[in-house]
Amino acid sequence: NGYTPEVAGHRLRDALNSYASRSRTGLFDNELLHLNLDLNIADRDEVPDFVVPQLGLSLNAIVSSIRSVLHSRTGPTISGEIISQDKFELRIRIDGKQVYDGLDAANPDDLMVEAAAAVMEKIKPSLNAIVLYGEKEKREQSLLKADEIIARMKESDVNVQWAYVIKGDDSLEKGDFPEAEKMFRKAISLNWSNPQPHIQLGLALQRQGKFDEAIKQFQRVLGIDPKSAKAYNNIGAALVRKAELTKAPPDQAIAAYRRAIEVDPSYSLSYNNLGLVLYNHGNVDAAIVHYGQAIEVDPTYLFAHWNLAYALEHQGKFDQARIQYLAAIECTKDRQRLAILHTSVGDVLRQTAGPEGNMDGAIAEYRRALEYDPEYYWAHNNLGLIWDAQGKIDDAIAEFRSATKAYPEMEDIKDNLVRVLRKKEAGAPKEAADFKPQEAADFKE
């Protein structure tokens, strides 16, 4: 079947690389978690023996203390054999101890993919925990593995630091900022020269409004890596929030975003965030340019498409806005976001149609939004406005009631419900309310 020892080794390397790449879909820096797994094949006479992959991180992104651990030429030996009888069987051992034994009827490559998690758990357990952390349904499993790493490994082991980062990030997501700070500070104490815990601690401080302290953490990252676009970008975000509180101009934030772009033109978040601050201060044309640059760098960047669509819509460029909203829809599977985006497409179609136009497209989009989120108030409200304009008062009342139930605090929706109820009581047609396009609850960073 073509499976020489060398081929088997390379296939295992590919499977490990593929598994490691899944960590880059989570919340951590891609640069810091990128593993270049280089598998050397041992010169043995018997079953295929594979020398351990050298866990080498990106040289331009990782600090020397971590690099020295992961680039060590000594380490465990990965060995194993592929047996072909009625089915393919793959066995893999690390330092002579079996970690995987699997059967497959058709393809040994599938066994390599399956075995990758078991191998990674042994040679780099923190990365395995990070991969699991990126999958919502496996989040608790990831946290348990982080606890196991902390309990059984020496604090000097790089895996322990990453375990604390995982635990801190979970606390950060849950809004437990004191616990998040505790975990990130512990991670920093284990290796001050790893940028990621400083980044995460800065984010935790920023979420609490401690902008100056957050900026200090991001500046420490620049002390480690002067060309960290992530650090400059986060400094810009903290300065934006600080300027909002003090009513100061955002000049320093703009400078930080521009510096992020200068040190790393491929970092798409900086273009998007620069666009946001420019948009919020009235420079819409420049914002549109920067959103477009973010998309050039990363065509799948959801929020760049979303922000560009929003800006174009509010310039009255409805056809262009619709294209960008549809592009954003292709970039997400999140049902709540899809509900908002389809509602935005409906808003654009409604504005394009005008008061006398064909509303079928807008109606279809609002209904599609409600398929994703049956309680999305703005889709109900805008459907109600259409039924009201078409004289379908009972349908309008039903939609406004649904919208009010979902968002009872929104005065515009309550006013619409009261108005159509009075219209029904009066038994005479009255002018429908003016349509208002959906306002973004929060600009997307």
XYZ file of C-alpha atoms in Angstrom:
445
model
C 0.000 0.000 0.000
C 2.977 2.320 -0.280
C 3.433 2.755 3.476
C 7.181 2.696 3.935
C 8.506 3.832 7.321
C 9.303 7.240 5.816
C 5.797 7.648 4.377
C 4.241 6.632 7.688
C 6.364 9.164 9.515
C 5.390 11.967 7.183
C 1.725 11.042 7.368
C 1.872 11.178 11.159
C 3.637 14.537 10.930
C 0.870 15.841 8.639
C -1.795 14.589 11.026
C -0.078 16.300 13.972
C 0.262 19.536 12.005
C -3.407 19.422 11.092
C -4.420 18.790 14.695
C -2.177 21.598 15.972
C -3.667 24.015 13.428
C -7.065 23.664 15.108
C -5.691 25.624 18.060
C -5.508 28.672 15.795
C -9.293 28.911 15.573
C -9.623 29.805 19.253
C -8.938 32.924 21.270
C -5.157 32.785 21.378
C -2.562 34.344 19.116
C -2.057 32.354 15.959
C 1.638 33.257 15.987
C 2.235 31.863 19.456
C 0.532 28.562 18.812
C 1.778 27.817 15.311
C 3.680 24.561 15.469
C 6.113 23.564 12.772
C 6.298 19.842 13.385
C 9.386 18.433 11.710
C 9.501 14.647 11.878
C 12.823 12.893 11.440
C 12.751 9.223 10.504
C 14.998 6.927 12.520
C 17.277 4.466 10.740
C 15.914 1.227 12.146
C 15.722 -2.277 10.710
C 12.439 -3.442 12.217
C 9.068 -1.708 12.565
C 8.789 1.963 11.575
C 10.190 4.122 14.382
C 9.596 7.873 14.281
C 11.793 10.308 16.163
C 9.755 12.871 18.131
C 8.502 15.875 16.146
C 10.538 18.921 17.037
C 7.961 21.359 18.410
C 9.295 24.514 16.826
C 7.297 27.738 17.151
C 7.440 30.590 14.644
C 10.915 32.136 15.015
C 9.650 35.656 14.433
C 6.926 35.408 17.044
C 8.081 33.357 20.026
C 10.455 34.226 22.836
C 13.719 32.401 23.310
C 12.836 30.735 26.606
C 9.873 28.904 25.082
C 11.765 28.273 21.869
C 14.614 26.631 23.756
C 12.211 24.190 25.399
C 10.365 23.255 22.242
C 13.409 23.073 19.972
C 15.282 20.680 22.221
C 16.883 17.885 20.222
C 16.255 15.441 23.018
C 12.876 14.064 23.865
C 10.578 11.097 23.610
C 10.663 8.674 20.719
C 7.463 8.067 18.789
C 7.350 4.568 17.334
C 4.706 2.359 15.874
C 3.592 0.012 13.162
C 0.883 -0.323 10.569
C -0.460 -3.860 10.170
C -2.566 -4.890 7.193
C -4.616 -8.032 7.675
C -8.384 -8.030 7.285
C -8.264 -4.388 8.377
C -5.562 -1.808 8.785
C -4.347 -1.466 12.361
C -2.163 1.346 13.656
C -0.270 1.205 16.942
C 1.717 4.157 18.272
C 4.022 4.224 21.283
C 5.831 7.067 23.021
C 9.027 5.958 24.751
C 7.842 2.387 24.437
C 4.453 3.005 26.053
C 1.457 2.459 23.804
C -0.758 5.552 23.482
C -2.923 4.527 20.537
C -4.262 1.336 18.999
C -6.859 1.736 16.250
C -8.489 -0.262 13.495
C -9.868 0.965 10.167
C -11.310 -1.004 7.284
C -10.138 1.217 4.450
C -7.535 3.878 5.045
C -4.540 4.085 7.397
C -4.474 7.882 6.906
C -7.733 8.108 8.846
C -6.055 6.270 11.700
C -3.194 8.785 11.650
C -5.684 11.634 12.027
C -7.395 9.879 14.904
C -4.085 9.098 16.576
C -2.895 12.721 16.440
C -4.880 13.749 19.524
C -3.466 10.883 21.584
C 0.097 11.709 20.533
C -0.337 15.450 21.118
C -1.789 14.790 24.563
C 1.510 13.179 25.501
C 4.064 15.420 23.799
C 2.263 18.787 24.229
C -0.796 18.414 26.481
C -1.457 22.153 26.718
C -1.927 22.391 22.963
C -4.353 19.497 23.104
C -6.286 21.353 25.827
C -6.308 24.531 23.690
C -7.744 22.608 20.721
C -10.521 21.285 22.972
C -11.070 24.768 24.435
C -11.860 26.064 20.948
C -14.814 23.640 20.682
C -17.705 24.821 22.863
C -19.007 21.353 23.561
C -15.548 20.306 24.813
C -14.819 23.394 26.937
C -15.277 21.605 30.273
C -13.054 18.760 29.102
C -10.383 21.314 28.241
C -10.579 22.925 31.690
C -10.268 19.531 33.364
C -7.142 18.833 31.320
C -5.750 22.237 32.321
C -6.278 21.321 35.979
C -4.573 17.966 35.403
C -1.567 19.660 33.790
C -1.215 22.065 36.738
C -1.548 19.219 39.245
C 0.904 16.739 37.722
C 3.576 18.793 35.962
C 6.370 20.970 37.312
C 5.705 24.699 37.229
C 8.796 25.127 35.074
C 7.110 23.141 32.289
C 5.764 25.388 29.518
C 2.500 23.404 29.476
C 1.645 24.659 32.968
C 1.794 28.285 31.911
C -0.571 27.651 29.023
C -2.910 25.752 31.374
C -3.205 28.878 33.531
C -3.870 30.953 30.401
C -6.727 28.601 29.461
C -8.256 28.853 32.940
C -7.862 32.625 32.958
C -9.494 33.004 29.567
C -12.461 30.940 30.698
C -12.889 33.234 33.725
C -12.560 36.263 31.451
C -15.340 34.985 29.188
C -17.569 34.387 32.223
C -16.967 37.912 33.542
C -15.064 36.769 36.630
C -12.340 39.376 36.254
C -10.603 38.895 39.644
C -10.155 35.180 38.932
C -9.016 35.911 35.380
C -6.413 38.355 36.710
C -5.224 35.777 39.220
C -4.741 33.113 36.547
C -2.979 35.428 34.098
C -0.673 36.846 36.772
C 0.227 33.288 37.774
C 1.027 32.475 34.151
C 3.207 35.580 33.908
C 5.074 34.612 37.083
C 6.029 31.298 35.453
C 7.534 32.937 32.379
C 7.548 36.709 32.160
C 8.840 36.660 28.587
C 5.797 34.975 27.022
C 3.679 37.758 25.461
C 0.320 35.969 25.581
C -0.410 36.127 29.351
C 0.393 39.868 29.259
C -2.073 40.284 26.392
C -4.771 38.367 28.248
C -4.157 40.225 31.516
C -4.378 43.519 29.641
C -7.735 42.484 28.210
C -9.010 41.561 31.680
C -7.920 44.943 33.048
C -9.453 46.763 30.083
C -12.782 45.015 30.616
C -12.787 46.506 34.125
C -12.084 50.018 32.885
C -8.477 49.959 34.130
C -7.167 51.349 30.872
C -3.798 52.661 32.067
C -2.962 49.327 33.715
C -4.068 47.483 30.585
C -1.862 49.670 28.402
C 1.121 48.879 30.655
C 0.613 45.164 30.007
C 0.426 45.708 26.253
C 3.571 47.853 26.436
C 5.330 44.981 28.211
C 4.501 42.836 25.201
C 6.294 45.407 23.047
C 9.286 45.070 25.359
C 9.322 41.379 24.474
C 8.396 41.765 20.807
C 8.702 45.353 19.486
C 6.862 44.355 16.313
C 3.746 42.937 17.967
C 0.815 44.269 15.959
C -1.485 42.639 18.505
C -0.025 44.815 21.283
C -0.300 48.045 19.283
C -3.850 47.142 18.282
C -4.844 46.518 21.892
C -3.213 49.766 23.004
C -5.328 51.495 20.375
C -8.514 49.841 21.656
C -7.742 50.835 25.266
C -6.994 54.411 24.196
C -10.304 54.578 22.329
C -12.218 53.596 25.464
C -10.217 56.022 27.576
C -10.852 58.851 25.101
C -14.580 58.118 25.167
C -14.628 58.575 28.953
C -12.540 61.742 28.963
C -14.115 63.209 25.793
C -10.601 63.521 24.384
C -9.798 63.250 20.657
C -8.757 59.766 19.519
C -5.442 60.863 18.009
C -3.327 58.541 20.167
C -5.553 55.561 19.376
C -5.353 56.303 15.654
C -1.563 56.483 15.915
C -1.455 53.111 17.706
C -3.599 51.455 15.025
C -1.431 52.943 12.274
C 1.662 51.641 14.035
C 0.111 48.158 14.200
C -0.456 48.268 10.449
C 3.096 49.502 9.892
C 4.734 46.663 11.836
C 2.459 43.987 10.362
C 0.475 44.885 7.217
C -1.104 41.407 7.305
C -2.846 41.984 10.677
C -6.430 42.602 9.568
C -7.864 43.651 12.954
C -5.887 46.893 12.939
C -7.406 48.038 9.634
C -10.894 47.264 10.919
C -10.393 49.024 14.245
C -8.844 52.058 12.598
C -11.914 52.151 10.384
C -14.157 52.053 13.450
C -12.563 54.996 15.208
C -12.557 57.044 11.993
C -16.225 56.213 11.342
C -17.207 57.193 14.874
C -15.544 60.571 14.386
C -17.206 61.360 11.094
C -14.606 60.278 8.551
C -16.800 57.708 6.835
C -14.961 57.616 3.523
C -11.634 56.850 5.201
C -13.332 54.218 7.367
C -14.687 52.495 4.267
C -11.190 52.384 2.784
C -9.771 50.712 5.891
C -12.610 48.172 6.127
C -11.830 47.277 2.520
C -8.152 46.843 3.358
C -9.051 44.500 6.211
C -11.052 42.403 3.759
C -8.173 42.369 1.255
C -5.949 40.930 3.992
C -8.606 38.491 5.236
C -11.559 37.919 2.885
C -13.316 35.861 5.600
C -13.170 38.644 8.220
C -16.800 38.779 9.363
C -16.756 42.123 11.164
C -14.888 43.949 8.407
C -17.624 42.947 5.930
C -20.268 43.834 8.520
C -18.831 47.272 9.329
C -18.316 48.051 5.653
C -21.910 47.098 4.894
C -23.178 49.281 7.738
C -21.167 52.286 6.546
C -22.298 51.850 2.937
C -25.922 51.492 4.022
C -25.784 54.775 5.919
C -24.311 56.456 2.844
C -27.326 55.285 0.879
C -25.260 52.852 -1.232
C -27.755 50.076 -0.750
C -26.677 47.691 -3.507
C -23.069 47.725 -2.300
C -24.190 47.369 1.304
C -26.308 44.332 0.438
C -23.302 42.655 -1.206
C -21.240 43.151 1.948
C -24.007 41.931 4.277
C -24.308 38.788 2.150
C -20.522 38.353 2.302
C -20.693 38.644 6.090
C -23.398 35.963 6.176
C -20.991 33.598 4.422
C -18.420 34.196 7.192
C -20.447 33.002 10.187
C -22.563 30.115 11.416
C -23.641 31.850 14.620
C -27.452 31.895 14.604
C -27.873 35.190 16.448
C -25.452 36.952 14.140
C -27.187 35.440 11.127
C -30.523 36.762 12.412
C -29.092 40.291 12.685
C -27.405 40.107 9.289
C -30.491 38.837 7.450
C -32.503 41.592 9.107
C -29.945 44.087 7.801
C -30.331 42.659 4.296
C -34.085 43.075 4.694
C -33.587 46.687 5.772
C -31.478 47.402 2.685
C -34.043 45.785 0.386
C -36.829 47.733 2.026
C -35.021 51.023 1.570
C -34.224 50.129 -2.043
C -37.852 49.272 -2.759
C -39.224 52.506 -1.331
C -42.725 52.984 0.044
C -44.433 51.848 -3.164
C -41.983 49.126 -4.125
C -42.042 45.345 -3.996
C -41.318 44.281 -0.414
C -41.211 40.544 -1.079
C -37.428 40.364 -0.783
C -37.382 42.266 2.502
C -40.173 40.116 3.939
C -38.278 36.952 2.978
C -35.130 38.206 4.716
C -36.975 39.138 7.928
C -38.589 35.701 7.988
C -35.229 34.072 7.395
C -33.848 36.068 10.325
C -36.641 34.744 12.546
C -35.837 31.194 11.491
C -32.394 31.703 13.031
C -33.675 33.570 16.085
C -37.466 33.493 16.605
C -37.191 36.187 19.285
C -35.140 38.715 17.348
C -37.122 41.867 18.075
C -35.937 44.017 15.168
C -37.027 41.496 12.523
C -40.482 41.322 14.174
C -40.645 45.114 14.362
C -39.728 45.660 10.711
C -42.151 43.004 9.525
C -44.771 44.846 11.562
C -43.915 48.085 9.776
C -44.410 46.417 6.390
C -47.779 44.897 7.376
C -48.843 48.268 8.786
C -47.912 50.039 5.534
C -49.860 47.419 3.568
C -52.941 47.785 5.769
C -52.582 44.351 7.390
C -53.224 45.713 10.874
C -53.767 42.396 12.667
C -50.510 41.025 11.262
C -48.725 44.216 12.271
C -50.113 43.993 15.819
C -48.915 40.377 16.117
C -45.377 41.300 15.018
C -45.144 44.356 17.281
C -46.370 42.282 20.211
C -43.698 39.677 19.542
C -41.075 42.417 19.320
C -42.263 44.047 22.548
C -42.247 40.727 24.376
C -38.649 40.093 23.241
C -37.428 43.612 24.075
C -39.888 45.375 26.431
C -37.473 48.224 27.181
C -37.370 49.569 23.593
C -39.654 52.598 23.370
C -39.840 52.737 19.553
C -41.320 49.246 19.414
C -43.846 49.974 22.176
C -44.867 53.164 20.369
C -45.452 51.177 17.166
C -47.666 48.691 19.004
C -49.719 51.438 20.680
C -50.122 53.263 17.375
C -51.477 50.266 15.417
C -53.774 49.276 18.311
C -55.275 52.761 18.238
C -55.528 52.563 14.468
C -57.508 49.338 14.770
C -59.795 50.842 17.443
C -60.429 53.891 15.284
C -61.257 51.721 12.311
C -59.684 54.233 9.967
C -56.335 54.119 8.143
C -53.614 56.349 9.479
C -50.136 57.000 8.208
C -47.640 54.249 8.974
C -44.578 54.969 11.069
C -41.400 55.941 9.303
C -39.005 53.104 8.732
C -35.762 53.236 10.701
C -32.953 50.943 9.645
C -31.492 48.762 12.328
C -28.895 50.558 14.392
C -25.813 48.594 15.396
C -25.944 47.875 19.122
C -22.197 48.000 19.144
C -19.586 48.469 16.461
C -17.806 45.276 15.634
C -14.133 44.986 16.576
